XYZ file of C-alpha atoms in Angstrom:
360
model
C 4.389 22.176 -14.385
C 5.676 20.402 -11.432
C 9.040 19.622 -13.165
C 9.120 22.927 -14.435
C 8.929 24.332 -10.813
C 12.059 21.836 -10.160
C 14.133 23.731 -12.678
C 13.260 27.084 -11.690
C 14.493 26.633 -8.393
C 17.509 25.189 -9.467
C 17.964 28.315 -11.333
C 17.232 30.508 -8.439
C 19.519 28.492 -6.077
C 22.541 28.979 -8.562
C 21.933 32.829 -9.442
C 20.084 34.755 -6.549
C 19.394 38.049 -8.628
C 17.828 35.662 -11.173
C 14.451 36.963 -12.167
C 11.959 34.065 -12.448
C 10.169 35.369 -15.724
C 13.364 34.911 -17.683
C 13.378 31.814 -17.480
C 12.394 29.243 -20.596
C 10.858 26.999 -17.914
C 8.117 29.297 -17.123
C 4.363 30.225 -18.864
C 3.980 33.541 -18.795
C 0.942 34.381 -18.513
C 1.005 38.524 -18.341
C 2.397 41.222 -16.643
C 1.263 44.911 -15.156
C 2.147 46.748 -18.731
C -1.085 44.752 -20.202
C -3.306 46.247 -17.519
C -5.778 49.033 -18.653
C -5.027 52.499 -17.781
C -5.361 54.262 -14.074
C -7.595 54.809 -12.012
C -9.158 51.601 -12.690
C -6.015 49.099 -13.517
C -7.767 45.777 -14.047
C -7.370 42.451 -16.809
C -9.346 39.943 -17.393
C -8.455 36.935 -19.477
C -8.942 33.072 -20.534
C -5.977 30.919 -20.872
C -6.561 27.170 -22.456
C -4.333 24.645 -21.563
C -3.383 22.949 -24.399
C -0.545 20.214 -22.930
C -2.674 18.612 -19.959
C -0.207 18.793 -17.063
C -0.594 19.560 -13.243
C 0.545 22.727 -12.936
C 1.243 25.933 -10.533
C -0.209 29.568 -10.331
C 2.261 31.879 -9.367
C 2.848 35.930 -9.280
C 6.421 36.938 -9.151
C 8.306 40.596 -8.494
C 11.320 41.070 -9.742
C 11.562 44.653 -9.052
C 13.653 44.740 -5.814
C 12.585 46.425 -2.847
C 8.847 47.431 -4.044
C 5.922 46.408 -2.541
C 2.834 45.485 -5.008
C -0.976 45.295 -3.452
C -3.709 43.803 -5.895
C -7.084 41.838 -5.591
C -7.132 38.407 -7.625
C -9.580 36.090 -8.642
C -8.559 33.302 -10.307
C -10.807 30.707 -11.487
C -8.894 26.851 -12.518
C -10.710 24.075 -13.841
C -11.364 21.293 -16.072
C -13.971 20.729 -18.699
C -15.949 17.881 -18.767
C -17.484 16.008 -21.451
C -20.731 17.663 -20.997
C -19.223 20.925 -20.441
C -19.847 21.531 -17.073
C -16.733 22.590 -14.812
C -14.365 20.329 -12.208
C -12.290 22.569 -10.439
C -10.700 19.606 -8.702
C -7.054 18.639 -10.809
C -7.565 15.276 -12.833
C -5.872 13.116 -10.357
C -8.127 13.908 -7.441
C -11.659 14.452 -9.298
C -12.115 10.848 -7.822
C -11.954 11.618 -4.198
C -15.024 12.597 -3.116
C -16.546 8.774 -4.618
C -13.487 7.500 -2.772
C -13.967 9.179 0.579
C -17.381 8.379 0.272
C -17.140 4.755 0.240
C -14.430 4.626 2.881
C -16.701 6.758 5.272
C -19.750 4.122 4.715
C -17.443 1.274 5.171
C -16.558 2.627 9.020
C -19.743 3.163 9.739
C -20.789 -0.056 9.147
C -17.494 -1.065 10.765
C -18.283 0.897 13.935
C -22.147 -0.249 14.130
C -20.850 -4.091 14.234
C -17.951 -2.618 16.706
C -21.382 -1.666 19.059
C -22.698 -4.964 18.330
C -20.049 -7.042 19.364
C -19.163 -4.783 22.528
C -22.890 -4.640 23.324
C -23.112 -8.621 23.141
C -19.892 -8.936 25.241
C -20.665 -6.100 27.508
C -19.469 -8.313 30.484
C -16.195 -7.849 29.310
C -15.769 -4.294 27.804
C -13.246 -2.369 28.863
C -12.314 1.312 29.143
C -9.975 0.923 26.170
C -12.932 -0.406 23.890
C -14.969 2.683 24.231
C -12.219 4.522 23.565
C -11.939 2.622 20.087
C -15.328 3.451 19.726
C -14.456 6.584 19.475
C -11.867 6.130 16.816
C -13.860 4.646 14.385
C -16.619 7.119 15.268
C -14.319 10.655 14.445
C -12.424 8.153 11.775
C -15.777 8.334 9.786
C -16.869 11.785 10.232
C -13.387 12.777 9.206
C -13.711 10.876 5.852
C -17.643 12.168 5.850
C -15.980 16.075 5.959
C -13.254 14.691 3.148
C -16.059 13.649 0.846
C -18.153 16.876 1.208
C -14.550 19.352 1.448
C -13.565 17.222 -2.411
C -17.116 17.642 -3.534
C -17.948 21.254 -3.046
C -14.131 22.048 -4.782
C -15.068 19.925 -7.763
C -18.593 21.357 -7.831
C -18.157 24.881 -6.930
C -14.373 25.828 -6.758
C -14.679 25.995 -2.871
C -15.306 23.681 0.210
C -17.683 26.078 1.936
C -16.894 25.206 5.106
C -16.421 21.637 5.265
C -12.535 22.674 5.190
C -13.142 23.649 9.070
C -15.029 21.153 10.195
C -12.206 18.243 8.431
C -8.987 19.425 9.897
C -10.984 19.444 13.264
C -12.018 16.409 13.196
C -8.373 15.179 11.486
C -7.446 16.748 14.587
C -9.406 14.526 17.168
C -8.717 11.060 15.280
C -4.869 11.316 14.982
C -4.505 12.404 18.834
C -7.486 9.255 19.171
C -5.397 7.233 17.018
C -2.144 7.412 19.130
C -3.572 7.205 22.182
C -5.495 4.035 21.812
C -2.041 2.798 20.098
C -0.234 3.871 23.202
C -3.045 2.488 25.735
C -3.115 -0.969 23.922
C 0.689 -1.146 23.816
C 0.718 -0.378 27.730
C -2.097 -3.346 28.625
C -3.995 -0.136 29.901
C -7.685 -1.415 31.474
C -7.700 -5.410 29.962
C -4.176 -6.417 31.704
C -3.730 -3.257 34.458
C -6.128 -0.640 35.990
C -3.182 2.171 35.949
C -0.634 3.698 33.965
C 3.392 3.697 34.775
C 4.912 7.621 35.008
C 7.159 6.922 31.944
C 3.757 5.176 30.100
C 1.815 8.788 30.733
C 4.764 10.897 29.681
C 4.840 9.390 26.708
C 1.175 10.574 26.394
C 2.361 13.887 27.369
C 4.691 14.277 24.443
C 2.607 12.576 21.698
C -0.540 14.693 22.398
C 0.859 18.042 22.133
C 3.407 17.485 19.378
C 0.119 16.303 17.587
C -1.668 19.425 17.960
C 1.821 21.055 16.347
C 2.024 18.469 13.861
C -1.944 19.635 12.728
C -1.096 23.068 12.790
C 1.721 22.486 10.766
C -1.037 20.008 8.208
C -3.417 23.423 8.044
C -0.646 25.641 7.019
C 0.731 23.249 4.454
C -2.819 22.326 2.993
C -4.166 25.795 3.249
C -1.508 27.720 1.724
C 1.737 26.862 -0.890
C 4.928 27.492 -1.798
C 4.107 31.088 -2.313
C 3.890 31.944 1.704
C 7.404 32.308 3.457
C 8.600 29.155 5.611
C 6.577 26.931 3.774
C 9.327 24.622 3.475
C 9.888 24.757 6.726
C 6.344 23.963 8.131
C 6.615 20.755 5.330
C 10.441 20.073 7.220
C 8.426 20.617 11.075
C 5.458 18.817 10.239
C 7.717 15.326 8.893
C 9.755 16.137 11.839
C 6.737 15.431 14.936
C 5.884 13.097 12.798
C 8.533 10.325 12.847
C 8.766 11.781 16.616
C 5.213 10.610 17.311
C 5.854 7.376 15.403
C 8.984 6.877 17.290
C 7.649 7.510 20.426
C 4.221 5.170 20.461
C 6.731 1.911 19.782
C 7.906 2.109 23.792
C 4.992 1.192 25.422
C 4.989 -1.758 23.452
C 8.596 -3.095 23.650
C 8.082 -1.977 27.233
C 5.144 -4.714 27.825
C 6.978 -6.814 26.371
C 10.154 -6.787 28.037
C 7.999 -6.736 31.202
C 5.713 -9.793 30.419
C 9.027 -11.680 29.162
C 10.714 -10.968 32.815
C 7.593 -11.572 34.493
C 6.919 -15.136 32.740
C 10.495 -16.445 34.622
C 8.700 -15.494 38.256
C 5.079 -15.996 38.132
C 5.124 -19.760 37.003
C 2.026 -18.912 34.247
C 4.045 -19.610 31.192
C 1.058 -20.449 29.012
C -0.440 -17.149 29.629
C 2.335 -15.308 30.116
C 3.151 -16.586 26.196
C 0.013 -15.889 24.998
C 0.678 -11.831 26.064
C 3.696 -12.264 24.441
C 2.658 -13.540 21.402
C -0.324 -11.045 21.420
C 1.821 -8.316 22.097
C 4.646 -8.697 19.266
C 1.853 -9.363 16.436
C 0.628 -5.894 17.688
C 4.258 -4.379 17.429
C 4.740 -5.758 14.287
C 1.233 -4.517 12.837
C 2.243 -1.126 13.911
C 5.494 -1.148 12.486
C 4.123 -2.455 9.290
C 1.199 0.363 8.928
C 3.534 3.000 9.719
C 5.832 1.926 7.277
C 3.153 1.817 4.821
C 1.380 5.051 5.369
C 4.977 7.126 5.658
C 7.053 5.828 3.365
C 5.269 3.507 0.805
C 2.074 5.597 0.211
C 4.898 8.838 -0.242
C 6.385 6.898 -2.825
C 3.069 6.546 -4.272
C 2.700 10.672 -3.962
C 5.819 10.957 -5.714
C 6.093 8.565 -8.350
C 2.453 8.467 -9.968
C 1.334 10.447 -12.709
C -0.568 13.540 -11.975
C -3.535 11.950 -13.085
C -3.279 9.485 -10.503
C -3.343 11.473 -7.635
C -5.863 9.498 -6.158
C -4.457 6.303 -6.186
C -2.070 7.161 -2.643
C -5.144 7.989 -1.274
C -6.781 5.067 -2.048
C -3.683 2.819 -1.138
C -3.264 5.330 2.640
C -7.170 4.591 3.272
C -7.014 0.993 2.329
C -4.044 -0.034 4.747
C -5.901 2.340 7.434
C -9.044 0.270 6.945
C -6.798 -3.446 6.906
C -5.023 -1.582 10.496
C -7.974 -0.906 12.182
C -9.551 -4.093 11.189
C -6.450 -5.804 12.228
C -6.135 -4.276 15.386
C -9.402 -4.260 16.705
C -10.100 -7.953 16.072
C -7.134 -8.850 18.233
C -8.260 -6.720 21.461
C -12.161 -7.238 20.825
C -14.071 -7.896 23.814
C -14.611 -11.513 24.033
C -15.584 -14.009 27.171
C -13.471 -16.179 26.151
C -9.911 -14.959 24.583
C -8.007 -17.651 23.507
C -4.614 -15.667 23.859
C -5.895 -15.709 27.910
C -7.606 -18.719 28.036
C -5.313 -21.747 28.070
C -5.645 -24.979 28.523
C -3.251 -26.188 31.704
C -1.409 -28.790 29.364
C -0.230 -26.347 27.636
C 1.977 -24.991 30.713
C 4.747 -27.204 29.751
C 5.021 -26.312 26.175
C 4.386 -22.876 26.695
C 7.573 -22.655 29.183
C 9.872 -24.279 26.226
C 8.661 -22.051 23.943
C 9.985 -18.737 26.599
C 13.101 -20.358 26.804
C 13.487 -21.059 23.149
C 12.345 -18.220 21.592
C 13.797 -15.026 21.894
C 10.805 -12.452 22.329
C 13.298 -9.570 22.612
C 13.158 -6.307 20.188
């Protein structure tokens, strides 16, 4: 079992010549003495579980300096009540349902997305299409999920669907950051262009995501049992709070720069607006990374094995809230009342700059 695993390594970390089937923390399940004779060495056995845990598979030498080659099949799964077999563990068997729903959700999300930009087309801006495309790869991703989850449970493997859901993991994270960092720059609804600092920044997050999805293959393709394992876990956390890191400039930048500009320009009321704008979407940002790094890890790490899911479930939820969140605030609208002001509010708008401290 997981806690198990925990002690075993504890017991290879104090004693390096320990040998790993010594150990009173271990199952053991057989070893090569119990295979029938030459030429044709081969075993094949059942093993119930009789304490429902979650636990790990492993093979372990502790002859030093030999070199052991063998074919395995191993075949892991639970029994359900009418017999038939879910090879998913009992804390995800719920996903594909789960992924299911989510993906349905954004696809009605991105249909009304068309609707509104299509009604508003006047006003659409490069930016919105690009969002478009977010929700679009957003719900094939969770499409590839659902089908990955439900060929597992079904048949012990995702027949392909693995391929087609880290590339299209792939595509919405580097979407997902970019439209963060385009919005927080004011790129195509408040300037044509971006600044050489506002495009390196682009230039860092993009490629350290393709590392950072590399480094998600290798971790959910493979275990503890391939070397530097650890360290892909250690690289891929790593880019991670890089690439978090790095999309909050372009949004403290705009609005340092709207805050200078609203003491030149004499357009307080608008300039306010921006501002106001602007720091919601810094602290929405904040708040879903927060929630999908640290919270939804908590989640990983404190719930019971059989409720795997429920991370997942909290990770999707606060994507769906973000996105919903976000792209009300920058829809395309003829009228958008943080724009749009009223010249009486001039006045009250300029008190409000010189009261309030919109500084990060």
């Amino acid at each position: 079992s997981e806690e198990s695993l925990l002690q075993v390594l504890l017991e290879i970390q104090q004693n390096s010549h320990f040998c790993v089937l010594n150990s009173r923390y271990i199952q053991h399940l057989f070893t090569f003495s119990e295979l029938s004779p030459p030429p044709l060495s081969r075993l094949n056995r059942s093993y119930p579980v009789s304490s429902p845990n979650e636990y790990s598979l492993f093979f372990s030498n502790c002859a030093p300096e030999t070199r052991v080659s063998m074919d395995v099949i191993t075949e892991i799964y639970n029994l359900d009540r009418d017999g038939s077999k879910d090879y998913l563990s009992a804390g995800q068997t719920q996903l594909p349902s789960l992924y299911t729903v989510f993906s349905v959700l954004y696809l009605f999300f991105l249909a009304y997305w068309v609707y509104v930009c299509y009604t508003n087309r006047r006003c659409v801006h490069r930016i919105h299409l690009l969002m478009s495309g977010l929700l679009l790869f957003k719900a094939l991703n969770l499409i590839c999920a659902a089908e990955d989850k439900h060929y597992v449970k079904v048949t012990g493997t995702p027949h392909g669907w693995d391929v087609l859901f880290y590339i299209f993991q792939f595509i919405r994270v580097v979407l997902l950051f970019t439209v963060i960092v385009l919005i927080g720059t004011g790129w195509s609804f408040l300037k044509p262009f971006l600044q050489e600092r506002e495009k390196k920044v682009l230039m860092i997050v993009i490629p350290l995501q393709v590392l950072a999805n590399i480094a998600s293959v290798v971790i959910g393709e493979t275990g503890p049992f391939i070397k530097d394992w650890a360290t892909w876990n250690q690289v891929f956390l790593l880019v991670d709070i890089i690439c978090c890191c790095a999309i909050i400039f372009p949004i403290v930048w705009s609005i340092r720069s709207l805050r200078e500009t609203s003491k030149t320009d004499g357009k307080a009321a608008r300039n306010l607006a921006k501002l106001t704008l602007f720091r919601q979407f810094y602290i929405v940002v904040i708040g879903y990374l927060y929630f999908t790094r640290i919270v939804v890890f908590a989640l990983r790490t404190i719930a019971a094995y059989k409720y795997q899911w429920v991370s997942s479930a909290a990770e999707e939820t606060a994507s769906l809230a973000f996105y919903l969140i976000i792209f009300y605030m920058f829809r395309p609208v003829e009228k958008n009342e943080y724009f749009i002001l009223e010249e009486e509010d001039e006045e009250a708008a300029e008190l409000a700059l010189r009261d309030e401290d919109f500084e990060l």
